[in-house]
CSV table of C-alpha atoms in Angstrom, one decimal:
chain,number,residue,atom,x,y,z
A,1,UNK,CA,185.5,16.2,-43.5
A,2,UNK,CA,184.3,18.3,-45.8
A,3,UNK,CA,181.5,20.8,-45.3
A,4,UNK,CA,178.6,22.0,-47.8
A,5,UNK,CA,176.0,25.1,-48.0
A,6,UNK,CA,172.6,23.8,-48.2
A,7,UNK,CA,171.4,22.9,-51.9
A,8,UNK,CA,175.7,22.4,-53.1
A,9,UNK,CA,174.9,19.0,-53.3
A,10,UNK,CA,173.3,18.5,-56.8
A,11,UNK,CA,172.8,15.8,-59.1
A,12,UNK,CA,175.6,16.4,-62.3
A,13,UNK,CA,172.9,15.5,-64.7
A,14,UNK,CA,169.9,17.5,-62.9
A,15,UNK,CA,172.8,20.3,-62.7
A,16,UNK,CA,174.0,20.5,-66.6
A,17,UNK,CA,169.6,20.5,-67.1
A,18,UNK,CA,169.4,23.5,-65.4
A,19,UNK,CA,172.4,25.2,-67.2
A,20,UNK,CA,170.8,24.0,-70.5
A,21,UNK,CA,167.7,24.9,-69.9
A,22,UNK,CA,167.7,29.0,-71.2
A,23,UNK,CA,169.4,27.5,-74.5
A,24,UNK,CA,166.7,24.5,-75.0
A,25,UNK,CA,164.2,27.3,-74.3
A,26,UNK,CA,165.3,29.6,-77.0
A,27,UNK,CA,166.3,26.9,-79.4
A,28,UNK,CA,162.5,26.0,-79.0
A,29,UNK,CA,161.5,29.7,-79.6
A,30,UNK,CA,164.1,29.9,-82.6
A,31,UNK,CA,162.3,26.5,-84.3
A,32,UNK,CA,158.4,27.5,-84.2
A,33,UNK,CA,160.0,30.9,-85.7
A,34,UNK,CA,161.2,28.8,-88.7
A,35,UNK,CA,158.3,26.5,-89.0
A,36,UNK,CA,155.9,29.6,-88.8
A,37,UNK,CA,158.1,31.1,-91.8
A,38,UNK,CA,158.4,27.8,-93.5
A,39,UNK,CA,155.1,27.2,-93.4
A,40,UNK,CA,153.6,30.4,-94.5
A,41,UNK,CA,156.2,30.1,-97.4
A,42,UNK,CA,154.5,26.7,-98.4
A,43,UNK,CA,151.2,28.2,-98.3
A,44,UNK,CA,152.2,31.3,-100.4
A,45,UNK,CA,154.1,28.9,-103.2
A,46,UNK,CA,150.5,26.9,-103.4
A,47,UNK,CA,148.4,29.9,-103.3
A,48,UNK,CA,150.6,31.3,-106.3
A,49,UNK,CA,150.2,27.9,-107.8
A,50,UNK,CA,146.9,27.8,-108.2
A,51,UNK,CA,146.4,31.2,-109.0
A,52,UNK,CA,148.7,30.7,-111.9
A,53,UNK,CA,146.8,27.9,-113.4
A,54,UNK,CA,143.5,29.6,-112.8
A,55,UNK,CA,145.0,32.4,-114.9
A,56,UNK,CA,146.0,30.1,-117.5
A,57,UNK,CA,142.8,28.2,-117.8
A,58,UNK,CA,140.8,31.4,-118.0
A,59,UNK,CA,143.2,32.9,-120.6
A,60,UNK,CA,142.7,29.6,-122.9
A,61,UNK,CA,139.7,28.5,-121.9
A,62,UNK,CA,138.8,28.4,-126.0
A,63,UNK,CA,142.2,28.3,-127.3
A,64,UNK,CA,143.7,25.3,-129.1
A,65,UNK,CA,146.9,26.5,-130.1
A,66,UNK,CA,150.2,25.9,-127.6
A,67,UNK,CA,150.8,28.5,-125.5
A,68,UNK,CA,153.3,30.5,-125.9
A,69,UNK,CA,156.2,32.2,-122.9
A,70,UNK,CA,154.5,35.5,-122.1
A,71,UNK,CA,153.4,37.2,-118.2
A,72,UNK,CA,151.2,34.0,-118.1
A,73,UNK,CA,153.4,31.4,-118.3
A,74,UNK,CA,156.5,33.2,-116.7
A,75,UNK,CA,153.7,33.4,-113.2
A,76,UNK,CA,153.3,29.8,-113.6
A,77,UNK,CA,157.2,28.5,-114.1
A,78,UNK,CA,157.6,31.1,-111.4
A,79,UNK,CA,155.2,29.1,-108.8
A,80,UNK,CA,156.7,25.5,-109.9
A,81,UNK,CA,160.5,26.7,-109.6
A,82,UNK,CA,159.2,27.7,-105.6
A,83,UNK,CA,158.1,24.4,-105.4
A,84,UNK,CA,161.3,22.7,-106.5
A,85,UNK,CA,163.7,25.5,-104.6
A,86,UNK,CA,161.8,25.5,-101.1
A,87,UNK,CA,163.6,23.2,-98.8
A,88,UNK,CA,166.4,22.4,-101.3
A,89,UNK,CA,169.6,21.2,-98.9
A,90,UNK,CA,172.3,23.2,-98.1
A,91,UNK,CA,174.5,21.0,-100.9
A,92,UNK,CA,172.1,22.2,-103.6
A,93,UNK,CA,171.7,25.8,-102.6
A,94,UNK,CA,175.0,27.5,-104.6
A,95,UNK,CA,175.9,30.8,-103.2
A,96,UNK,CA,173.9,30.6,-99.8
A,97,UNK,CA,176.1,31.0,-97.0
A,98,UNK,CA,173.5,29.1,-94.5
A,99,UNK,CA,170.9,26.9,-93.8
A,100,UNK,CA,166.7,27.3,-94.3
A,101,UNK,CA,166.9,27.3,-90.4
A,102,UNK,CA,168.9,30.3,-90.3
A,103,UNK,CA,166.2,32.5,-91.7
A,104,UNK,CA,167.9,36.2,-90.7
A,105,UNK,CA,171.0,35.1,-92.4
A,106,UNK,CA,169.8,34.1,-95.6
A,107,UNK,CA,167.6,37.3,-96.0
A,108,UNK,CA,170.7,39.1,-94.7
A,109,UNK,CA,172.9,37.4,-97.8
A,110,UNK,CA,174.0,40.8,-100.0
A,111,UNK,CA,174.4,37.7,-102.9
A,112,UNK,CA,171.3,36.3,-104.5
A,113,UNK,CA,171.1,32.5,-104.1
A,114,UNK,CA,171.7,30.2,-107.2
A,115,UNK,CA,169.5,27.1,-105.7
A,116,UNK,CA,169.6,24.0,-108.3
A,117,UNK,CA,167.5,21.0,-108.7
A,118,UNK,CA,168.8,20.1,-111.4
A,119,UNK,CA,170.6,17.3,-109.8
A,120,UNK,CA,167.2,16.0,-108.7
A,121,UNK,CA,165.5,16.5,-111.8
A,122,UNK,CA,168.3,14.0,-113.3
A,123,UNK,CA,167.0,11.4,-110.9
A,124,UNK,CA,163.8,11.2,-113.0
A,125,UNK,CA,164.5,12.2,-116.9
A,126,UNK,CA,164.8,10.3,-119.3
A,127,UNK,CA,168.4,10.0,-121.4
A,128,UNK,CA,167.0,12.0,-124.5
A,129,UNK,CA,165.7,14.7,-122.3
A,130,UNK,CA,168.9,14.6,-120.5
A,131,UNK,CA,170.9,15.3,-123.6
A,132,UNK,CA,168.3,18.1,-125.0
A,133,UNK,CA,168.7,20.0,-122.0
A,134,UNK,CA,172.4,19.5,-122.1
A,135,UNK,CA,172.2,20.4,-125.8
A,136,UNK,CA,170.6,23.6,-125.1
A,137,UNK,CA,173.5,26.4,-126.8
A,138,UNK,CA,172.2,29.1,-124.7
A,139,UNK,CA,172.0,27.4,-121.5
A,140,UNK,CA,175.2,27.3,-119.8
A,141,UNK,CA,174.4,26.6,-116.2
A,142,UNK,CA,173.2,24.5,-113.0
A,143,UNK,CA,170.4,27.1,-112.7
A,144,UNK,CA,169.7,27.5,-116.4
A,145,UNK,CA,169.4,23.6,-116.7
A,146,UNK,CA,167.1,22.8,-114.3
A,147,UNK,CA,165.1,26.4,-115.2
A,148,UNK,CA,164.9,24.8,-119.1
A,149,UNK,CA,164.1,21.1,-117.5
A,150,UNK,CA,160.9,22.4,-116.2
A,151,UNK,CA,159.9,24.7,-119.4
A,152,UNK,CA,160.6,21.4,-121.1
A,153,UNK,CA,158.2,19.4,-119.0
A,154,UNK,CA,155.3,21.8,-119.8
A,155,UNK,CA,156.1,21.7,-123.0
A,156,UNK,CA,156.3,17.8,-123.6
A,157,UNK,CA,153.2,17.3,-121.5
A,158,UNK,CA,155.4,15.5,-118.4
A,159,UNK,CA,155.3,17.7,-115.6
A,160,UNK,CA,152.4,16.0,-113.8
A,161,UNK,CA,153.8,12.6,-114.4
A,162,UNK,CA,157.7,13.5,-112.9
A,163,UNK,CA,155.7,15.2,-110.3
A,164,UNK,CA,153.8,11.6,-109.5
A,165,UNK,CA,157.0,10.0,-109.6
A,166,UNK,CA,158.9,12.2,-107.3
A,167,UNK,CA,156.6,12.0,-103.9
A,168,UNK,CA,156.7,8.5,-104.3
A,169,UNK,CA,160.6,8.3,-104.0
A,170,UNK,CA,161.1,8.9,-100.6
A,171,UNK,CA,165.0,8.2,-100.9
A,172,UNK,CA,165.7,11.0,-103.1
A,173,UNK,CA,163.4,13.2,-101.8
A,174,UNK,CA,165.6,12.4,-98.2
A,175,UNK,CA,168.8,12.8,-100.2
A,176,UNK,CA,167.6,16.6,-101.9
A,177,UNK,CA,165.4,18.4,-99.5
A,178,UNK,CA,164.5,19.1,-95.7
A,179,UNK,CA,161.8,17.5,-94.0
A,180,UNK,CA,160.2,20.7,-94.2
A,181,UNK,CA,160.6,21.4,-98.0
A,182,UNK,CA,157.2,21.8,-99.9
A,183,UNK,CA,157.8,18.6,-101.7
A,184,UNK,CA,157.7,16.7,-98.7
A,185,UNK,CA,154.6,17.8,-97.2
A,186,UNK,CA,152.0,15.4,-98.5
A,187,UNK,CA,148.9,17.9,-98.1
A,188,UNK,CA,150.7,20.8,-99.8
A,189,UNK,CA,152.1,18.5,-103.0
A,190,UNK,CA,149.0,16.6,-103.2
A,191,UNK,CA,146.8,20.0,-103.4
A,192,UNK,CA,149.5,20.8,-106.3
A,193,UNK,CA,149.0,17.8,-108.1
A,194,UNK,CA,145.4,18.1,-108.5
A,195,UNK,CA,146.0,21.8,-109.4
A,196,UNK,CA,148.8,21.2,-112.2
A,197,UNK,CA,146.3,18.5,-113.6
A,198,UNK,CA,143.6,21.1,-114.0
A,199,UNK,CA,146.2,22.1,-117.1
A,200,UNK,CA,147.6,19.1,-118.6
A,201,UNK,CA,145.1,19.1,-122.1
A,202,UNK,CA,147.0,22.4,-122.5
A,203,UNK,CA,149.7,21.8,-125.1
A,204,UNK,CA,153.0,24.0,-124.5
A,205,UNK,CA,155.4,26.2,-126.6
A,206,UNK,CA,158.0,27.3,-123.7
A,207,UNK,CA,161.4,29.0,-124.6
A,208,UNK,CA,164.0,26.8,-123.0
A,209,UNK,CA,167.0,27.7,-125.1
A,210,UNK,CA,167.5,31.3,-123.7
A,211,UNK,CA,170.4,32.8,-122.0
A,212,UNK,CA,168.0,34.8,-119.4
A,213,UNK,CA,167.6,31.2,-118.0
A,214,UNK,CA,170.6,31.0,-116.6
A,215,UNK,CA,170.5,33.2,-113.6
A,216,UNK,CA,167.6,33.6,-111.0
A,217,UNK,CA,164.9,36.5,-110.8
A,218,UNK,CA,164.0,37.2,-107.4
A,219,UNK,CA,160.7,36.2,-107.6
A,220,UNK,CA,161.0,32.2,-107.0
A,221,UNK,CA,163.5,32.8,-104.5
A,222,UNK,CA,161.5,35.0,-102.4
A,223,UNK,CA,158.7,32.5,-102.7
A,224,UNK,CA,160.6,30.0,-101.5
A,225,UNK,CA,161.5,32.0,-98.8
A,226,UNK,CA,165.2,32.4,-99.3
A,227,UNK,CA,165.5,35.9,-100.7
A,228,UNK,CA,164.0,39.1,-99.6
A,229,UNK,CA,163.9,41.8,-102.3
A,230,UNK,CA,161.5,45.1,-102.1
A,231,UNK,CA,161.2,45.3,-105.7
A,232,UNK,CA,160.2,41.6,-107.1
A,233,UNK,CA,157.3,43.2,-109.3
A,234,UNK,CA,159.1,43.8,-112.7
A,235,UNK,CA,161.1,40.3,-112.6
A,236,UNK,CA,158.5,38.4,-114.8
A,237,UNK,CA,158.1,40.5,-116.9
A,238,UNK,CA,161.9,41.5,-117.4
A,239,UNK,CA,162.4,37.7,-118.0
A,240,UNK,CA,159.7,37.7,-120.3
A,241,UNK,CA,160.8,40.6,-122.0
A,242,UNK,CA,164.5,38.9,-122.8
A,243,UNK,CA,162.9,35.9,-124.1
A,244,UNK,CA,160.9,37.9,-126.5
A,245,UNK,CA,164.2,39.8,-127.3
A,246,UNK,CA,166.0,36.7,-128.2
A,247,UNK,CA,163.5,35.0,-130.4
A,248,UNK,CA,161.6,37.7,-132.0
A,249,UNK,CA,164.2,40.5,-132.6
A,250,UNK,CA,166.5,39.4,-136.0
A,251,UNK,CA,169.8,39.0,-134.9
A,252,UNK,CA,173.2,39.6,-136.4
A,253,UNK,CA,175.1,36.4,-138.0
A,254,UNK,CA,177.8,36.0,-135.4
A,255,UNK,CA,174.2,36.0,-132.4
A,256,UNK,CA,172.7,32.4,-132.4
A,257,UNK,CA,168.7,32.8,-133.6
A,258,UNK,CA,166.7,29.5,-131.8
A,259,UNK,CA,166.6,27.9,-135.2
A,260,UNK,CA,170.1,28.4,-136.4
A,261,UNK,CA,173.7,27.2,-134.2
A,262,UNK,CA,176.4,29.2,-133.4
A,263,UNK,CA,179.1,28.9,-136.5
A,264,UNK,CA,182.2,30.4,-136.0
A,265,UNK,CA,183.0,33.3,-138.7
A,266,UNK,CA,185.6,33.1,-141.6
């Protein structure tokens, strides 16, 4: 016979509720945290969105020439590479040692993030623009390809039209980015959309064969909510400043100009 104190006898499934239940609690806490942050991150990359092409259409509201890279533009690439970054998977990420979800780490990371979607922007480019971007002397990496792909787009009038046809493939968006991710929130790319078409009679002149391409500036990144970094205000305009550098300044024989390849010497 075996004897019991009062209440011993519990159900093994009611039993491993009740030890579950502090960790379901605080794994509930943990996820609004996140969608909070991810959310205000979405609203911050639109806000900057449409804020950049207000800039531009006020700037050229009686211009007919291209428009050049300069502070303008940079503020605009700078709002669509947020849009592409936030919600990237962990596959596409580069140097992040964690998830989205695991907000304190990634802020925590002493290495800047080299997020890519390059690999999605492949999905939806044509061959030819597939080879000039692989063409591209200066641009050497993941990051600098998909940075060029996107300067590209403005500048061959496409960006709306690969935007179109990227929320309507559901299967690649699945494959690239979280649920959460900016383009996967219907509201949020729609508004976009309608903002980015606000610019399309604009014809563009972007550098995309640049070196300064090939690494991140903080700014994107901390749109996207990825990367924390207290002094984000002089990135634009040191990434303008390089591009400027590169094509303006005359360079010696053995520096590749944008007009002229790289030949070896003797």
């Amino acid at each position: 016979i075996h004897f019991y104190k009062r209440g011993a006898l519990v159900c093994p499934h009611h039993q491993a509720q009740v030890q579950m239940l502090p960790w379901t609690q605080k794994s509930s806490k943990l996820s609004s945290v996140v969608a909070k942050a991810q959310a205000t991150a979405k609203n911050n990359i639109l806000s900057a969105v449409s804020e950049a092409v207000s800039e531009v259409q006020y700037q050229y509201r009686n211009s007919d020439t291209a428009i050049p890279s300069n502070d303008i533009t940079a503020r605009l690439c700078t709002s669509l590479e947020a849009v592409f970054v936030h919600g990237l998977k962990e596959t596409f990420l580069g140097r992040l040692s964690s998830r989205l979800s695991g907000h304190e780490a990634m802020v925590a990371s002493p290495k800047m993030p080299e997020p890519s979607f390059w690999t999605f922007a492949l999905v939806f480019s044509h061959k030819q623009v597939i080879s000039q971007v692989d063409s591209l002397s200066q641009v050497s990496s993941e990051v600098g390809r998909a940075r060029a792909w996107l300067r590209l787009a403005f500048n061959d009038g496409l960006l709306v039209s690969y935007l179109t046809a990227m929320v309507c493939d559901n299967v690649s968006l699945a494959v690239h980015y979280e649920k959460f991710a900016f383009l996967r929130d219907p509201d949020k790319r729609d508004l976009c959309l309608s903002y980015l078409t606000g610019i399309s009679v604009y014809t563009f002149n972007l550098s995309i064969n640049v070196s300064t391409l090939n690494r991140w500036q903080p700014r994107p990144l901390v749109l996207a909510g990825c990367w924390r970094q207290t002094t984000t205000e002089v990135d634009i305009g040191a990434d303008v400043a390089a591009d400027l550098v590169e094509e303006v300044l005359p360079a010696p024989e053995f520096v590749r100009t944008l007009a002229e390849p790289i030949r070896d010497g003797g």
